[in-house]
Coordinates of C-alpha atoms in Angstrom, one line a residue:
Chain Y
X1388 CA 36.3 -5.9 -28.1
X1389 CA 37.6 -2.6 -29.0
X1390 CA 41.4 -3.0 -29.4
X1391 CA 39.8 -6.6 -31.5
X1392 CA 38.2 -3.8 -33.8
X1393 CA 41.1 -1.8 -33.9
X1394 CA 44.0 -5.0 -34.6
X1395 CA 41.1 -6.1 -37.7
X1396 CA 41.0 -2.6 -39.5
X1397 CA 45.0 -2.3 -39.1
X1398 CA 45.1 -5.6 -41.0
X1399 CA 43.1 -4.7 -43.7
X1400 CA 44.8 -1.5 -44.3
X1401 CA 48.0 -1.0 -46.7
X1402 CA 50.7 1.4 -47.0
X1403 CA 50.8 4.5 -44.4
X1404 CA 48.5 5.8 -42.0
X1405 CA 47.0 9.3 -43.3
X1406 CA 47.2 11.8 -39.9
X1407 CA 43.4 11.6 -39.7
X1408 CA 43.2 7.5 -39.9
X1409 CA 46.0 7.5 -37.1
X1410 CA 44.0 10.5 -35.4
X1411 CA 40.8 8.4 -35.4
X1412 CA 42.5 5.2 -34.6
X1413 CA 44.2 6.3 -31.2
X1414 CA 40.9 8.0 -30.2
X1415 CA 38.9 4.4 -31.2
X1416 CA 41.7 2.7 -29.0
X1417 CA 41.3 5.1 -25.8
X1418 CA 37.4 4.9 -26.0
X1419 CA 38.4 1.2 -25.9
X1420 CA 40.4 1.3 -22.6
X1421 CA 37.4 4.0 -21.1
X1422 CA 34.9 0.8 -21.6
X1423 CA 37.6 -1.6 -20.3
X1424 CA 37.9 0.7 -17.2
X1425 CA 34.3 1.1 -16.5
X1426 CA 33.7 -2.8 -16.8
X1427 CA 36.5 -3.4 -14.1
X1428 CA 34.8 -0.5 -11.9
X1429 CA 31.3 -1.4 -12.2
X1430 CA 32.6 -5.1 -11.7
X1431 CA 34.3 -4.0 -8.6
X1432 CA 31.5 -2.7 -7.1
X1433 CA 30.4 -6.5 -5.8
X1434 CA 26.7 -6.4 -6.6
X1435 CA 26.5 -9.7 -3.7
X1436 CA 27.2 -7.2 -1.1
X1437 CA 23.7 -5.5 -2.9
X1438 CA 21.9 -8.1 -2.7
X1439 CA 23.4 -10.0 0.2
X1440 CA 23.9 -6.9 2.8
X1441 CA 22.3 -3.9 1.6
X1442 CA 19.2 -4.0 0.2
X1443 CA 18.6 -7.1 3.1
X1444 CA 19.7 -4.8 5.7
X1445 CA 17.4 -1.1 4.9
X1446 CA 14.5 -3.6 4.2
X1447 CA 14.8 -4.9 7.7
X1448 CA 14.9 -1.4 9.1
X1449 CA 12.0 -0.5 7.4
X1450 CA 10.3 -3.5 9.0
X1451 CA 11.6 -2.7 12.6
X1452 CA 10.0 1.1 12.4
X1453 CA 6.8 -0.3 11.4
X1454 CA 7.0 -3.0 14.2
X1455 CA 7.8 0.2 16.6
X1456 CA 5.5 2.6 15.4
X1457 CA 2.9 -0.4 15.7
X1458 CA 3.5 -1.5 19.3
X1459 CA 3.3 2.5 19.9
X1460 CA -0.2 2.7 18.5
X1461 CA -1.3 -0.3 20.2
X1462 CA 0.2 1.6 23.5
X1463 CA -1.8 4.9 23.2
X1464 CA -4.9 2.6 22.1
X1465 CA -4.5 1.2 24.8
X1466 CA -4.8 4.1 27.3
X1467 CA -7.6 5.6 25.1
X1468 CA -9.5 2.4 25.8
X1469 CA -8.9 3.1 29.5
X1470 CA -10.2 6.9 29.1
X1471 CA -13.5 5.6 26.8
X1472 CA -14.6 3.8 30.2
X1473 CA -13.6 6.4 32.5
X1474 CA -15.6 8.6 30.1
X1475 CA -18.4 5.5 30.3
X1476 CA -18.6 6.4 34.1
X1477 CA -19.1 10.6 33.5
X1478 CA -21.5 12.4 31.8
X1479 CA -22.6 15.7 30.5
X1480 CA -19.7 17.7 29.5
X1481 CA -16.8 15.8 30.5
X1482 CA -17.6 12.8 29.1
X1483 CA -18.5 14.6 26.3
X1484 CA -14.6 16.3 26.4
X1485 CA -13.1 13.1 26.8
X1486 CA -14.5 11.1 24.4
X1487 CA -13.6 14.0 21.6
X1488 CA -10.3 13.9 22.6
X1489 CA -10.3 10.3 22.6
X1490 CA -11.8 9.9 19.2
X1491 CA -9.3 12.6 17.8
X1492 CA -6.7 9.9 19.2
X1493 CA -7.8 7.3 17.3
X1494 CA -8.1 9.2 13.9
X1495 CA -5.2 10.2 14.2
X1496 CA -3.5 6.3 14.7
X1497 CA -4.2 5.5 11.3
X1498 CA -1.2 6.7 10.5
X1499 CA 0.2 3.7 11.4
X1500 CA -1.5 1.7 8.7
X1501 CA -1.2 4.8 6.0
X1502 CA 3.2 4.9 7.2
X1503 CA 3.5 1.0 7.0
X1504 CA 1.9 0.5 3.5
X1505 CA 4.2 3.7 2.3
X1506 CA 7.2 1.8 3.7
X1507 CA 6.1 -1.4 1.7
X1508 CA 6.2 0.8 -1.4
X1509 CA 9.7 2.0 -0.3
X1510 CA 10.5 -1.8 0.0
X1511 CA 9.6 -3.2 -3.4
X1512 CA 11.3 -0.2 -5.3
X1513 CA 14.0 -1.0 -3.3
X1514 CA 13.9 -4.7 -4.5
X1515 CA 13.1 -3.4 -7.8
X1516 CA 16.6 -1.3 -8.1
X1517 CA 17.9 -3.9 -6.0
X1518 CA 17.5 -6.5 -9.6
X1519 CA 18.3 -4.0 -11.9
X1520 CA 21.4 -2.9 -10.5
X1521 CA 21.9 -6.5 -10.4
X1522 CA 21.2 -7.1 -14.5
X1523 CA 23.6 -3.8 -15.1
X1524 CA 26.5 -5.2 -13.2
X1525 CA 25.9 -8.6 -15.1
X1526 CA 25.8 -6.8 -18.7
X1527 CA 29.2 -5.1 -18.2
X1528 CA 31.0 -7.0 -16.3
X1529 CA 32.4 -10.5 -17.4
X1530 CA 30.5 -12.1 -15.0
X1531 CA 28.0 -13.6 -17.6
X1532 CA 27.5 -16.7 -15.6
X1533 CA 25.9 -14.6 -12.2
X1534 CA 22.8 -15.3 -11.7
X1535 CA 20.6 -12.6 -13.6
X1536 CA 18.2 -12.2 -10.2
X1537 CA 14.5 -11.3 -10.9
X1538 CA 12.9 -7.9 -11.0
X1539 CA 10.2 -7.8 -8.1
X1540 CA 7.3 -8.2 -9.2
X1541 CA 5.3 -5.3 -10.5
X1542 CA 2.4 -4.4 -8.0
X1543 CA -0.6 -5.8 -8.5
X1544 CA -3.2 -3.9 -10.4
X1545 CA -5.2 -1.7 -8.9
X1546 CA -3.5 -2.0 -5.5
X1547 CA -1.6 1.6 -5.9
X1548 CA -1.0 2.1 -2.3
X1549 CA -1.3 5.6 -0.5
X1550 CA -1.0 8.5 -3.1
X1551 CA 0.9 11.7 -2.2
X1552 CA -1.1 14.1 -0.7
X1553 CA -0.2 16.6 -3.5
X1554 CA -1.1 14.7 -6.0
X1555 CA -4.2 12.6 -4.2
X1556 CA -7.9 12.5 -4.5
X1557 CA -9.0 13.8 -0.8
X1558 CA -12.3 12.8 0.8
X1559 CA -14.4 15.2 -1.0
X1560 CA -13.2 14.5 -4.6
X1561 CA -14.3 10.7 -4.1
X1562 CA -17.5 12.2 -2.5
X1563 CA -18.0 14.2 -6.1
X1564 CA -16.9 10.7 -8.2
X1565 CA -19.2 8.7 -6.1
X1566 CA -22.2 11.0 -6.5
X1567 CA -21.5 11.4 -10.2
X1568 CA -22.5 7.6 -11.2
X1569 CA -26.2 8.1 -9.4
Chain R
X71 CA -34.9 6.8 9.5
X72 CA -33.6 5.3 12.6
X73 CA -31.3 3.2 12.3
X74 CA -30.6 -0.1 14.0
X75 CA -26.9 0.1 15.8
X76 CA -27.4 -3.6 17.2
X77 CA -26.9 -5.2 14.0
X78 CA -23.8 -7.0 13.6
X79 CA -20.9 -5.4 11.5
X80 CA -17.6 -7.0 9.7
X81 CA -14.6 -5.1 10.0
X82 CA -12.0 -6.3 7.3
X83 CA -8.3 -5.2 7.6
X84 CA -5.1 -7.0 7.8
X85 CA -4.0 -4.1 9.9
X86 CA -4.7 -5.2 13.7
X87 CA -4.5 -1.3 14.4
X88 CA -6.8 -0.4 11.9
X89 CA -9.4 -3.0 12.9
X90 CA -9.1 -2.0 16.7
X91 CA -9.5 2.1 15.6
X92 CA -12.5 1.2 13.3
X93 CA -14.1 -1.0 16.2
X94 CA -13.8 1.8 19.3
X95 CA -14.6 4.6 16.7
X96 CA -18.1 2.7 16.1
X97 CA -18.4 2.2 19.7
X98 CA -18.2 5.5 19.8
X99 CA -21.3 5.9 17.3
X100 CA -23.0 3.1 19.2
X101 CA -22.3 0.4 17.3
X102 CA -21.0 -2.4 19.6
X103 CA -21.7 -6.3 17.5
X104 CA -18.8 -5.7 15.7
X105 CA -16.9 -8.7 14.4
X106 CA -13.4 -8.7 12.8
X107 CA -11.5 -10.6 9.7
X108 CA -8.2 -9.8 8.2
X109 CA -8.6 -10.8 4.9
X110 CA -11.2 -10.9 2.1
X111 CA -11.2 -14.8 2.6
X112 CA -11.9 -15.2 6.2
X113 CA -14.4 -12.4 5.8
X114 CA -16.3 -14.4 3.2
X115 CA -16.7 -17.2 5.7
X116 CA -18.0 -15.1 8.4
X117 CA -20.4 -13.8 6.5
X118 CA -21.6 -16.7 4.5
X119 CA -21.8 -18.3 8.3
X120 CA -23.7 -15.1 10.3
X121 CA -25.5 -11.9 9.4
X122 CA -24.4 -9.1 8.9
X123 CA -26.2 -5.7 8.1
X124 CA -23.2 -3.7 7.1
X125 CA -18.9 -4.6 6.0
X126 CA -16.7 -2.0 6.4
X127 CA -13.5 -3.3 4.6
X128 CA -10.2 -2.3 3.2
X129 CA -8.7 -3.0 -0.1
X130 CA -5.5 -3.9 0.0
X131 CA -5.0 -7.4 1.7
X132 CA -3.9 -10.6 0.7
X133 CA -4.6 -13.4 -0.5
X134 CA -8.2 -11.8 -1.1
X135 CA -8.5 -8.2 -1.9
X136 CA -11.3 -6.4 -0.8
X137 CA -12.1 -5.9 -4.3
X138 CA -12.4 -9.4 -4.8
X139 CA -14.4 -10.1 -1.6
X140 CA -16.8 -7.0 -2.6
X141 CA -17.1 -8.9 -6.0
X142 CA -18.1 -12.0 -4.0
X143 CA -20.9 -10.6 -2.1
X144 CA -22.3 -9.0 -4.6
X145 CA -21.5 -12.6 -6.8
X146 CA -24.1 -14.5 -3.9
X147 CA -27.3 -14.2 -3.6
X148 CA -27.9 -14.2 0.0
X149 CA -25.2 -11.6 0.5
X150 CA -25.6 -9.5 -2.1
X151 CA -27.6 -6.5 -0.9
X152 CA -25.5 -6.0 2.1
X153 CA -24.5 -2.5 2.6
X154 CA -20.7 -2.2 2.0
X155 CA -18.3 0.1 2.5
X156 CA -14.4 0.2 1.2
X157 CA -12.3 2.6 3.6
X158 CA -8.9 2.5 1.6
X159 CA -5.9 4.6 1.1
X160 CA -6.4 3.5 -3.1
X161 CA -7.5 6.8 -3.6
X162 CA -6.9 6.7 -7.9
X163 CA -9.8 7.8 -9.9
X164 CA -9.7 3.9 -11.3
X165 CA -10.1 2.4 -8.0
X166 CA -13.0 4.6 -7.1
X167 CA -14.5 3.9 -10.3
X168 CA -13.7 0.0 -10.2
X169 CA -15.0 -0.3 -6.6
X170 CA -18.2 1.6 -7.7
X171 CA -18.6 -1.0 -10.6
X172 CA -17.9 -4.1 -8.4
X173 CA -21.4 -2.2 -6.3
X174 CA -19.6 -0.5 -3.7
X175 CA -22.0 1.1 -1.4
X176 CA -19.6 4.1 -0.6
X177 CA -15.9 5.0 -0.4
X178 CA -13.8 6.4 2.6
X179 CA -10.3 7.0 2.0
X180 CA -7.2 7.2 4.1
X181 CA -6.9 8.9 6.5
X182 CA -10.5 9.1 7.3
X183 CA -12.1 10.9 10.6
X184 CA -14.5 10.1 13.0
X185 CA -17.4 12.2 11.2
X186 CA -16.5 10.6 7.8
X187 CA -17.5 7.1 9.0
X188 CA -20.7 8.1 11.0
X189 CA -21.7 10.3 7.9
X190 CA -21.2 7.5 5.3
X191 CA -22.4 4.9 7.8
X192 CA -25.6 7.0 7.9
X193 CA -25.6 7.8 3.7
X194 CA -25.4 3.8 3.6
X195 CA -27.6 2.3 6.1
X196 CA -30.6 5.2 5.5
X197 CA -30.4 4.0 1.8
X198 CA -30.8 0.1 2.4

């Protein structure tokens, strides 16, 4: 489109190029080939390999480490079951010492649920740079007839998912926000 | 106030894992009718079909949020004064304050311990 620029200015001009016309023209027609270039490149980089391998293949790694880290947790559950009812058939300070350590257990398995809705965050941005890279690659290149595919859908309001612990409201602020309507 | 542990409570989390921590840590407060759903729809059913004294459910499920089924209980008349708790990693200031709006009966967020629960169990039940 550049060098068309260039050929329709040289037509309307007459008689001899001033040095600063010529000057201006060669730099117009080497930004031309720099665009030219970058289409080709950003065409070469095959945006169905993207969409078809990539994104495909970390989204289904992502799913395999929550479906491990899940069986884990139902593993040590399942042995802290097992200690409740030994601690069922103690008492005074043992059972006391067991079921502590056993309750400690469990709070601390809800990281599985906390780590797999973090990972579904991971997976719709990657969905969502997954369609944009998508629209990019479309724009520049000459592929104008490639399916334009759809940005993922934008979360669902309200549901925000797990906040960063910097940045999130801990037990006791939501304790304070709470008591603050009564 | 004493408080009855017999009393059958809904657990709501599309998290297996989640609902089998929340059931052994209130069998660990005494609380032992506990029944499970794993959405905000199959909840709604249970409790329009039993009774329940308290929910204890999360937010963020599908098709039916916890949002959504809070709205619902407080929507029917039968339903409506049960003591519910949302125990959600949402932690935004809007959630909070959306939650409390829908008639949330108290908030836990993730990741929650042991003494959280009983304490907000407690708060609840000795104020219905």
């Amino acid at each position: 489109m550049v060098a068309e620029v260039v050929r329709a200015v040289l037509t309307t001009m007459t008689g001899d190029l001033t040095p600063i016309e010529a000057s201006l023209l060669q730099e117009v027609e080497a930004l031309g080939r720099t665009i030219a270039t970058a289409k080709q490149e950003i065409a070469a980089l095959r945006v169905d390999d993207i969409t078809a391998s990539h994104i495909p293949l970390a989204t289904d790694e992502l799913d395999a480490i929550v479906s491990h880290t899940a069986a884990a947790t139902d593993a040590i559950l399942e042995v802290c079951e097992t200690l409740d009812k030994v601690a069922d058939g103690l008492t005074g300070m043992p059972a006391e010492q067991l079921r502590n350590a056993t309750t400690r257990i469990y709070e601390a398995c809800g990281f599985q649920d906390i780590t797999g809705q973090r990972i579904t965050k991971v997976v719709t941005a990657l969905k969502m740079i997954e369609a944009k890279i998508a629209n990019i690659v479309v724009t520049f290149s000459d592929q104008r007839q490639s399916a334009v595919i759809p940005e993922a859908q934008c979360p669902t309001k309200l549901l925000n998912g797990p906040q960063l612990p910097a940045v999130a409201m801990d037990q006791s602020d939501i304790d304070k926000l709470m008591a603050s309507f009564d | 106030m004493s408080i009855d542990k017999s009393m059958q409570v809904l657990i709501v989390d599309d998290y297996k894992t989640m609902l089998r921590i929340i059931r052994n840590l209130l069998k660990q407060i005494n609380f032992n009718n506990v029944e499970e759903a794993t959405d905000g729809s199959e909840a709604l059913s249970k409790l329009r079909a039993g009774t329940f004294g308290l929910v204890i459910s999360d937010w963020n499920m599908a098709p039916m949020t916890g949002l959504t089924l809070l709205q619902e209980v407080r929507a029917d008349n039968r339903l409506k004064t049960t003591p519910f708790i949302m125990i959600t990693a949402e932690s935004k200031t809007e959630n909070v304050i959306a939650a409390k709006q829908a008639g949330v009966s108290n908030y836990i967020v993730k990741p929650f311990n042991a003494e959280t629960l009983r304490d907000k169990i407690e708060k609840v039940l000795g104020n219905a």
